[in-house]
């Protein structure tokens, strides 16, 4: 397969707000392409697919941890922050990846779990062996397992306590995730120095930013919940100041699975900023809720609530990622409804969430896949695609934990889906062979050959989005509609007035979650009589009426993106 890239000058464009225009793609190196036939993906494999990702329209890759690790938590259990897992390649391979991505104007964002390490990390080994030594205080140790009683357990299916007894040191250590992942002790200034060293090491290798994994959990307190404690925010502010001074233009992305009012705190303030971006955990489950409830009310509410962010800050919007579809931040009533719709087999659940991929969640409905992607690409924030979702890959719920949706990328109908030349039994995870999502049917090669495939559709939407800066840079105004299934908002952008020459524009986005065609009236006061044009084909739509109302009919589970106002040019 060869991909013809658009003609652009090689190298990174100097755009300080690049992360707000960018389309991100989460790629698990182990799952993407195996270049050496050992059964697991690697950096050279990823490099070989950069042309494909550029063709798709991807501007930045988010790469989950590739550090040395015993891989008991998909690499989020790090045993050496300064080395790459040998199965994935070498630091030189990583350098090559950064260079080749940058040549394509593509950025590299790495995952950086700072909250915890693997218990195999030499810091932990030293800490447990020598309490008085230089690493004695690197982790959170206690004589009892009764401290921090208000702190919840995150991996409810696997852990009964956040404390585990260490037989060597004869004390308990603190861990918010698996018991083999002890939490670093952020009360210790030496830990700050050590993690700053790690960050500088990777920044010096040229990465464009990092995802702050599990960032709310750095500090714990006797009275608090151990999430978003004031000291955690203070640490992030100090880190941001270092980044702005030493590595301007690189971004920090918060993984803070918190309630809406708390997530926005991770942006900080205009004067004292924290992260450039934060994943929009509140909006994600509400997309899935709306699809089944046929009601736009929840999305409407949450969109109206969370839009006040400092200048320069941006949301990371996503449908799925390498974790379970988390239901931690929805009410019990909604959670039960979601389990009923999306995880009717208990095997589909893990912790407080659902371990399935996008296409199976939406029962492979093309209308729902398009509607969900249309939201992903037009909600305020930058979209994060999960590898394989662009072709509607399936999952394997017979695999343990979150491996269900981390199976090899399906490139071709050939052996191992073109992922690897290894003996099929040697693959780190089997390729999907289910009836509907079998790799012989669902793969990149066959979708490239069908002009109406999901892959071509997703690529087209990405390119339309990128041609309209209002999506990345504009504000959002939620509109009143008279139909409970219809969500409408305007993305409006005043124009940049910079060397990018972006002109002002407004895009009206309308979505119907109804399972039948509907007609709706949308209030566009102040836009009385304004014309509307379809962003995809350029066709003219009926104008806003003189009384400021727009009447639209929408097909079952469909959407419009309409240019609002006179057409430029
Ligand atoms: C969040 C990551 O997304 C998840 O995969 C991991 O298990 C936990 N952090 C613990 O590192």
XYZ file of C-alpha atoms and ligand atoms in Angstrom:
580
model
C 0.000 0.000 0.000
C 1.442 3.376 -0.851
C 0.065 6.683 0.317
C 0.514 9.944 -1.471
C 1.063 12.669 1.048
C -0.264 16.185 0.484
C 2.381 18.600 -0.719
C 3.677 20.464 2.312
C 7.048 21.787 3.243
C 8.895 19.269 5.427
C 9.281 20.050 9.106
C 7.173 21.379 11.926
C 5.075 24.449 11.290
C 5.736 27.116 13.917
C 2.286 27.375 15.378
C 2.072 28.093 19.119
C -1.494 26.761 19.211
C -0.704 23.651 17.183
C -2.337 21.375 19.761
C -5.678 23.123 19.341
C -5.748 22.627 15.577
C -4.335 19.113 15.731
C -6.024 15.794 15.154
C -4.404 13.289 17.520
C -4.114 9.520 17.098
C -3.419 7.195 20.008
C -1.171 4.413 18.811
C -0.086 1.523 21.009
C 3.322 0.594 19.603
C 2.957 -3.030 20.660
C -0.297 -3.360 18.726
C 0.446 -1.457 15.524
C 3.088 -3.104 13.307
C 5.696 -5.774 14.035
C 8.744 -5.008 11.866
C 10.971 -7.912 12.974
C 8.594 -10.858 13.147
C 8.840 -11.404 16.910
C 5.076 -11.203 17.362
C 4.844 -7.742 18.940
C 4.719 -4.276 17.406
C 7.741 -1.981 17.557
C 9.006 1.514 16.767
C 10.304 0.592 13.318
C 6.868 -0.800 12.542
C 5.256 2.472 13.551
C 7.784 4.416 11.458
C 6.794 2.322 8.445
C 3.191 3.524 8.810
C 3.801 7.247 9.178
C 2.779 7.742 5.538
C -0.567 6.092 6.260
C -1.128 8.333 9.280
C -0.192 11.418 7.292
C -2.564 10.383 4.534
C -5.317 10.016 7.130
C -4.703 13.599 8.256
C -3.126 12.934 11.646
C -1.142 15.832 13.142
C 0.076 14.297 16.379
C 0.606 10.830 17.813
C -0.051 9.992 21.433
C 2.135 7.025 22.318
C 1.332 5.075 25.510
C 4.418 4.134 27.534
C 7.312 2.551 25.651
C 9.771 2.571 28.552
C 11.394 -0.516 29.951
C 8.739 -2.383 31.875
C 7.627 -5.834 33.001
C 4.403 -5.051 31.081
C 2.016 -6.009 33.838
C -0.065 -2.904 33.132
C 0.473 -2.309 29.423
C 3.745 -0.475 30.124
C 2.236 1.904 32.692
C 4.443 -0.001 35.136
C 7.845 1.503 34.397
C 11.089 -0.092 35.498
C 13.418 2.378 33.760
C 12.340 5.834 32.604
C 15.510 6.344 30.582
C 15.267 3.295 28.347
C 12.921 1.853 25.785
C 11.566 -1.650 26.221
C 13.966 -3.736 24.053
C 10.984 -5.435 22.335
C 10.007 -1.998 20.988
C 13.466 -0.875 19.855
C 16.121 1.531 21.017
C 16.518 5.182 21.848
C 17.964 5.592 18.340
C 14.781 4.130 16.864
C 12.831 6.622 18.923
C 15.007 9.487 17.640
C 14.313 8.287 14.120
C 10.578 8.234 14.829
C 10.661 11.821 16.079
C 12.686 13.005 13.088
C 10.527 11.212 10.532
C 7.315 12.386 12.180
C 8.570 15.972 12.268
C 9.510 15.771 8.591
C 5.809 15.131 8.006
C 4.741 18.013 10.289
C 3.505 15.403 12.747
C 4.107 15.780 16.470
C 4.971 13.095 19.012
C 3.368 13.170 22.446
C 4.473 10.490 24.887
C 2.705 9.135 27.922
C 4.442 9.884 31.192
C 3.217 8.073 34.280
C 4.782 9.981 37.181
C 2.434 8.909 39.943
C 3.883 5.417 40.259
C 6.545 3.048 38.972
C 6.765 -0.705 38.665
C 7.851 -2.543 41.821
C 10.746 -3.688 39.599
C 12.095 -0.140 39.337
C 15.533 0.136 41.017
C 14.175 3.074 43.079
C 11.597 0.777 44.659
C 14.049 -2.074 45.075
C 16.388 0.305 46.907
C 13.534 1.791 48.915
C 12.332 -1.539 50.222
C 15.876 -2.779 50.951
C 17.227 0.305 52.710
C 14.759 2.610 54.505
C 17.605 4.901 55.570
C 19.232 5.055 52.127
C 18.818 7.724 49.421
C 15.646 6.061 48.080
C 14.186 5.114 51.455
C 11.656 7.919 51.230
C 10.905 7.680 47.483
C 7.629 5.817 48.044
C 4.757 6.196 50.507
C 5.444 3.805 53.396
C 3.451 3.286 56.562
C 3.364 0.975 59.569
C -0.389 0.609 59.225
C -2.820 0.255 56.357
C -5.226 2.690 57.958
C -3.969 6.013 56.652
C -5.943 7.967 54.036
C -9.283 6.265 54.743
C -11.283 8.459 52.332
C -9.376 7.410 49.249
C -11.350 5.213 46.853
C -10.020 2.140 45.057
C -9.700 2.584 41.286
C -9.054 -0.968 40.082
C -12.028 -2.382 41.952
C -11.862 -5.728 40.127
C -8.263 -6.372 41.128
C -7.405 -4.618 44.399
C -9.012 -4.628 47.834
C -6.887 -1.914 49.391
C -4.590 0.910 48.354
C -1.993 -0.493 50.800
C 0.101 -3.632 50.339
C 2.455 -5.136 52.909
C 6.047 -5.506 51.803
C 7.618 -8.530 53.459
C 11.157 -7.186 52.969
C 10.795 -3.740 54.531
C 8.013 -4.946 56.817
C 5.853 -1.913 56.132
C 2.868 -1.138 53.933
C 3.310 0.832 50.700
C 0.700 2.968 48.991
C -0.583 2.320 45.444
C -3.578 3.807 43.652
C -3.497 1.183 40.908
C -2.164 -2.389 40.880
C -0.229 -3.536 43.958
C 2.818 -3.990 41.701
C 2.720 -0.233 40.999
C 3.865 1.604 44.147
C 3.115 5.352 44.225
C 6.051 7.732 44.311
C 6.195 10.002 47.353
C 5.732 13.539 46.081
C 6.256 14.927 49.606
C 9.937 14.169 48.982
C 11.734 16.952 47.005
C 14.187 14.369 45.657
C 11.272 12.742 43.823
C 10.514 16.079 42.123
C 14.121 16.322 40.995
C 14.086 12.774 39.698
C 10.899 13.229 37.659
C 12.075 16.600 36.312
C 15.209 14.801 35.099
C 13.043 12.243 33.317
C 10.983 14.968 31.647
C 14.072 16.867 30.500
C 15.563 13.665 29.102
C 12.545 13.091 26.818
C 12.091 16.739 25.945
C 15.745 16.822 24.867
C 14.998 13.902 22.538
C 12.576 16.200 20.760
C 9.135 15.073 21.932
C 6.397 17.656 21.544
C 4.597 17.012 24.768
C 3.460 14.468 27.253
C 0.301 13.066 28.710
C 0.332 13.363 32.462
C -0.952 9.920 33.337
C -3.001 9.591 36.548
C -2.124 13.158 37.468
C -4.815 13.749 40.149
C -3.279 11.161 42.449
C 0.201 12.579 43.160
C -0.566 13.659 46.732
C -2.823 12.248 49.404
C -3.971 13.701 52.716
C -5.677 12.457 55.857
C -8.804 14.561 55.266
C -8.897 14.634 51.453
C -9.937 12.133 48.815
C -6.388 11.775 47.481
C -7.529 13.316 44.200
C -6.734 16.831 43.014
C -5.186 17.815 46.362
C -3.879 21.440 46.426
C -0.247 20.224 46.468
C -0.859 18.289 43.252
C -1.946 21.474 41.493
C 1.043 23.321 42.945
C 3.384 20.668 41.528
C 1.795 20.990 38.081
C 2.176 24.778 38.161
C 5.887 24.462 38.953
C 6.289 21.903 36.167
C 4.489 24.203 33.712
C 6.786 27.085 34.591
C 9.792 24.875 33.895
C 8.290 23.777 30.559
C 7.465 27.327 29.486
C 10.996 28.441 30.298
C 12.986 25.516 28.974
C 10.711 23.948 26.343
C 8.230 26.496 25.011
C 5.779 25.105 22.471
C 5.651 21.623 24.042
C 2.388 20.620 25.670
C 1.192 18.996 28.870
C -2.024 16.972 28.655
C -3.869 16.067 31.855
C -5.418 12.654 32.297
C -7.795 13.660 35.069
C -10.844 11.474 35.244
C -12.774 13.868 37.460
C -16.087 15.660 37.693
C -16.465 18.604 35.264
C -15.791 21.334 37.835
C -12.579 19.575 38.900
C -11.235 18.794 35.432
C -11.159 22.475 34.470
C -8.885 23.113 37.466
C -6.151 21.283 35.552
C -5.947 24.185 33.110
C -5.014 26.541 35.969
C -5.520 30.239 35.409
C -4.358 32.837 32.910
C -1.682 34.058 35.368
C -0.709 30.668 36.712
C -1.399 28.040 34.058
C -1.232 24.297 34.610
C -1.838 21.996 31.631
C -2.346 23.083 28.024
C -4.888 20.340 27.521
C -7.113 18.047 29.552
C -9.084 15.061 28.356
C -12.790 15.734 28.362
C -13.892 12.874 30.607
C -17.267 14.472 31.373
C -18.389 14.672 27.747
C -17.300 11.195 26.596
C -19.819 8.932 28.373
C -22.573 11.420 27.598
C -22.031 10.896 23.871
C -22.755 7.200 24.350
C -25.668 7.961 26.657
C -27.286 10.264 24.093
C -27.014 7.678 21.327
C -29.178 5.199 23.230
C -31.449 7.495 25.269
C -32.226 9.542 22.121
C -31.935 12.598 24.332
C -29.558 15.518 23.832
C -30.234 16.958 27.289
C -27.130 15.645 29.084
C -24.706 16.738 26.381
C -26.439 20.058 26.239
C -25.997 20.535 29.974
C -22.380 19.452 30.191
C -21.382 21.524 27.142
C -22.953 24.604 28.613
C -21.060 23.995 31.882
C -17.465 23.232 30.957
C -16.550 25.782 28.338
C -14.915 28.468 30.542
C -11.199 27.788 30.078
C -8.138 30.075 30.031
C -6.823 31.420 26.741
C -4.726 28.769 25.012
C -6.229 25.848 26.937
C -7.908 23.081 24.989
C -9.916 19.939 25.629
C -8.917 16.531 24.335
C -12.091 14.897 23.066
C -12.211 11.134 22.615
C -14.640 8.304 22.081
C -12.441 5.383 23.075
C -8.897 4.787 24.210
C -6.747 1.920 25.493
C -8.665 1.791 28.795
C -12.197 0.774 29.627
C -14.957 3.226 28.747
C -15.019 4.640 32.230
C -18.319 5.251 33.979
C -16.819 6.701 37.129
C -18.036 10.206 36.418
C -21.721 9.539 35.774
C -24.518 9.063 38.279
C -25.479 5.559 39.432
C -28.701 5.748 37.427
C -26.854 6.584 34.206
C -24.215 3.969 34.918
C -26.810 1.241 35.205
C -28.471 2.409 31.990
C -25.108 2.356 30.198
C -24.315 -1.145 31.465
C -27.719 -2.271 30.222
C -27.221 -0.851 26.740
C -23.525 -1.418 26.205
C -22.352 -4.204 28.549
C -25.230 -6.659 28.734
C -22.692 -9.511 29.112
C -20.812 -9.172 32.453
C -17.648 -10.150 30.588
C -17.801 -6.774 28.846
C -17.278 -4.932 32.137
C -14.131 -4.163 34.048
C -13.706 -2.042 37.180
C -16.261 0.753 36.786
C -16.439 0.677 33.022
C -16.850 -1.186 29.758
C -13.930 -2.875 28.003
C -15.148 -2.738 24.411
C -14.131 -0.961 21.244
C -16.116 1.687 19.447
C -17.605 -0.335 16.575
C -18.909 -3.211 18.758
C -20.275 -0.702 21.280
C -22.303 0.867 18.491
C -23.266 -2.532 17.124
C -21.375 -1.702 13.944
C -24.075 0.774 12.952
C -22.643 3.023 10.274
C -25.111 5.808 11.150
C -24.034 5.748 14.803
C -20.337 5.536 13.926
C -20.699 8.599 11.708
C -22.732 10.498 14.282
C -20.242 9.708 17.062
C -17.300 10.788 14.869
C -19.108 13.961 13.803
C -19.367 14.860 17.502
C -15.747 13.902 18.111
C -14.596 16.218 15.330
C -16.789 19.219 16.130
C -17.086 19.401 19.922
C -14.840 22.014 21.511
C -11.368 20.535 21.771
C -8.954 18.452 19.774
C -10.059 14.979 18.692
C -8.100 11.918 19.812
C -8.698 8.848 17.650
C -7.860 5.394 18.954
C -5.895 3.232 16.510
C -8.141 0.907 14.524
C -11.353 2.826 15.182
C -10.942 4.507 11.800
C -11.691 1.126 10.202
C -14.238 0.034 12.820
C -12.069 -2.685 14.345
C -13.704 -5.133 16.740
C -12.570 -6.396 20.136
C -12.074 -9.724 21.877
C -13.863 -9.898 25.203
C -12.375 -13.334 25.866
C -9.009 -11.701 26.500
C -8.357 -10.468 30.047
C -8.797 -6.919 31.328
C -8.282 -4.124 28.788
C -6.426 -6.363 26.332
C -9.896 -6.866 24.859
C -9.395 -3.704 22.821
C -5.624 -3.737 22.335
C -5.431 -6.460 19.680
C -3.168 -6.147 16.604
C -4.054 -3.514 14.018
C -5.747 -5.063 10.985
C -3.889 -3.990 7.864
C -4.671 -6.686 5.305
C -6.662 -9.936 4.971
C -3.358 -11.864 4.989
C -1.712 -13.855 7.791
C -1.880 -12.053 11.159
C -3.838 -9.275 9.444
C -0.583 -8.003 7.942
C 0.500 -6.987 11.453
C 3.334 -9.505 11.746
C 5.045 -12.303 9.857
C 5.406 -14.385 13.036
C 3.819 -17.767 13.575
C 0.232 -16.819 14.555
C 0.658 -18.586 17.895
C 3.513 -16.257 18.771
C 1.566 -12.996 18.573
C 1.436 -11.044 21.847
C -2.357 -11.052 21.425
C -4.389 -12.866 18.768
C -5.921 -10.917 15.895
C -9.699 -10.508 15.973
C -11.442 -13.396 14.227
C -15.043 -12.864 15.254
C -17.886 -13.212 12.793
C -18.474 -9.515 12.165
C -15.022 -8.014 12.783
C -12.799 -10.768 11.378
C -9.572 -9.280 10.010
C -10.291 -10.783 6.605
C -13.272 -8.407 6.371
C -12.213 -5.432 8.470
C -8.791 -4.173 7.408
C -7.113 -1.095 5.974
C -6.390 -2.597 2.568
C -9.985 -3.528 1.802
C -11.314 -0.214 3.095
C -8.866 1.670 0.920
C -10.334 -0.182 -2.028
C -13.924 0.901 -1.201
C -14.581 4.577 -1.703
C -17.572 4.502 0.696
C -15.722 2.714 3.500
C -15.576 4.040 7.044
C -11.866 4.727 6.570
C -12.449 7.051 3.620
C -15.367 8.668 5.442
C -13.269 9.359 8.545
C -10.439 10.729 6.435
C -12.807 13.047 4.633
C -14.285 14.392 7.886
C -10.792 14.984 9.246
C -9.872 17.009 6.172
C -13.077 19.043 6.303
C -12.451 19.783 9.962
C -8.900 20.885 9.256
C -10.036 23.304 6.569
C -12.107 25.195 9.177
C -10.164 26.687 12.079
C -13.416 27.377 13.965
C -13.399 23.720 15.046
C -10.007 23.858 16.675
C -9.786 27.456 17.768
C -13.353 28.718 18.007
C -15.685 29.108 20.940
C -18.937 27.241 21.351
C -22.477 28.521 21.849
C -25.122 25.926 22.627
C -28.470 26.719 21.006
C -32.020 26.119 22.091
C -33.932 23.543 20.047
C -37.536 22.390 20.355
C -36.693 18.692 19.977
C -35.296 16.678 22.880
C -33.230 14.516 20.528
C -31.569 17.400 18.738
C -28.343 19.046 19.850
C -27.245 22.264 18.163
C -24.295 24.536 18.729
C -22.319 27.144 16.830
C -18.538 27.044 16.686
C -17.459 30.645 16.180
C -14.044 32.001 15.509
C -13.135 35.661 15.215
C -10.128 35.016 12.964
C -6.505 34.972 14.024
C -5.139 38.116 12.430
C -1.752 36.349 12.529
C 0.522 34.992 9.844
C -1.881 32.059 9.532
C -4.403 34.365 7.952
C -7.441 32.561 9.366
C -10.604 34.458 8.508
C -13.552 34.726 10.904
C -16.112 31.985 10.479
C -19.086 30.365 12.121
C -20.174 26.770 11.787
C -23.556 25.527 12.903
C -23.423 21.896 14.050
C -26.691 19.999 14.452
C -27.076 16.377 15.577
C -30.122 14.188 15.891
C -29.996 11.236 18.291
C -33.517 10.155 17.386
C -34.006 6.673 16.001
C -36.442 8.080 13.409
C -36.366 11.133 11.135
C -37.310 14.366 12.916
C -37.953 18.004 12.210
C -36.679 20.626 14.667
C -36.668 24.351 15.207
C -33.418 25.953 16.385
C -33.185 29.460 17.851
C -30.557 31.583 16.159
C -31.493 35.020 17.480
C -29.397 37.700 15.899
C -28.842 35.621 12.774
C -32.250 36.384 11.281
C -32.271 35.790 7.548
C -28.688 34.421 7.445
C -27.874 31.889 4.715
C -26.430 28.441 5.451
C -24.151 26.198 3.381
C -23.237 22.565 3.834
C -19.564 22.287 4.737
C -19.054 18.995 2.881
C -20.628 19.555 -0.518
C -21.171 23.330 -0.465
C -24.922 23.022 -1.087
C -27.197 25.891 -0.003
C -29.638 25.222 2.859
C -32.809 27.159 3.752
C -31.831 30.398 5.514
C -32.588 31.268 9.121
C -36.145 32.693 9.155
C -36.740 36.383 9.731
C -37.899 35.609 13.270
C -34.497 34.035 14.113
C -35.693 30.431 13.911
C -34.126 27.771 11.707
C -36.263 24.821 10.695
C -34.441 21.636 9.765
C -35.345 18.046 9.084
C -32.833 15.396 10.054
C -32.641 11.767 8.994
C -32.332 9.007 11.616
C -29.182 9.537 13.738
C -27.702 12.155 11.443
C -25.918 15.478 11.569
C -25.158 18.669 9.643
C -22.158 20.965 9.684
C -23.312 24.222 8.092
C -21.416 27.379 7.362
C -23.461 30.207 8.863
C -23.549 33.569 7.073
C -22.414 34.732 3.662
C -19.966 32.475 1.951
C -16.425 33.681 1.630
C -14.710 33.960 -1.731
C -4.047 5.362 33.393
C -3.768 4.559 32.157
O -4.538 5.083 31.100
C -4.104 3.123 32.458
O -3.987 2.328 31.310
C -3.216 2.624 33.563
O -3.583 1.310 33.923
C -3.321 3.531 34.792
N -3.176 4.913 34.440
C -2.253 3.180 35.798
O -1.015 3.574 35.277
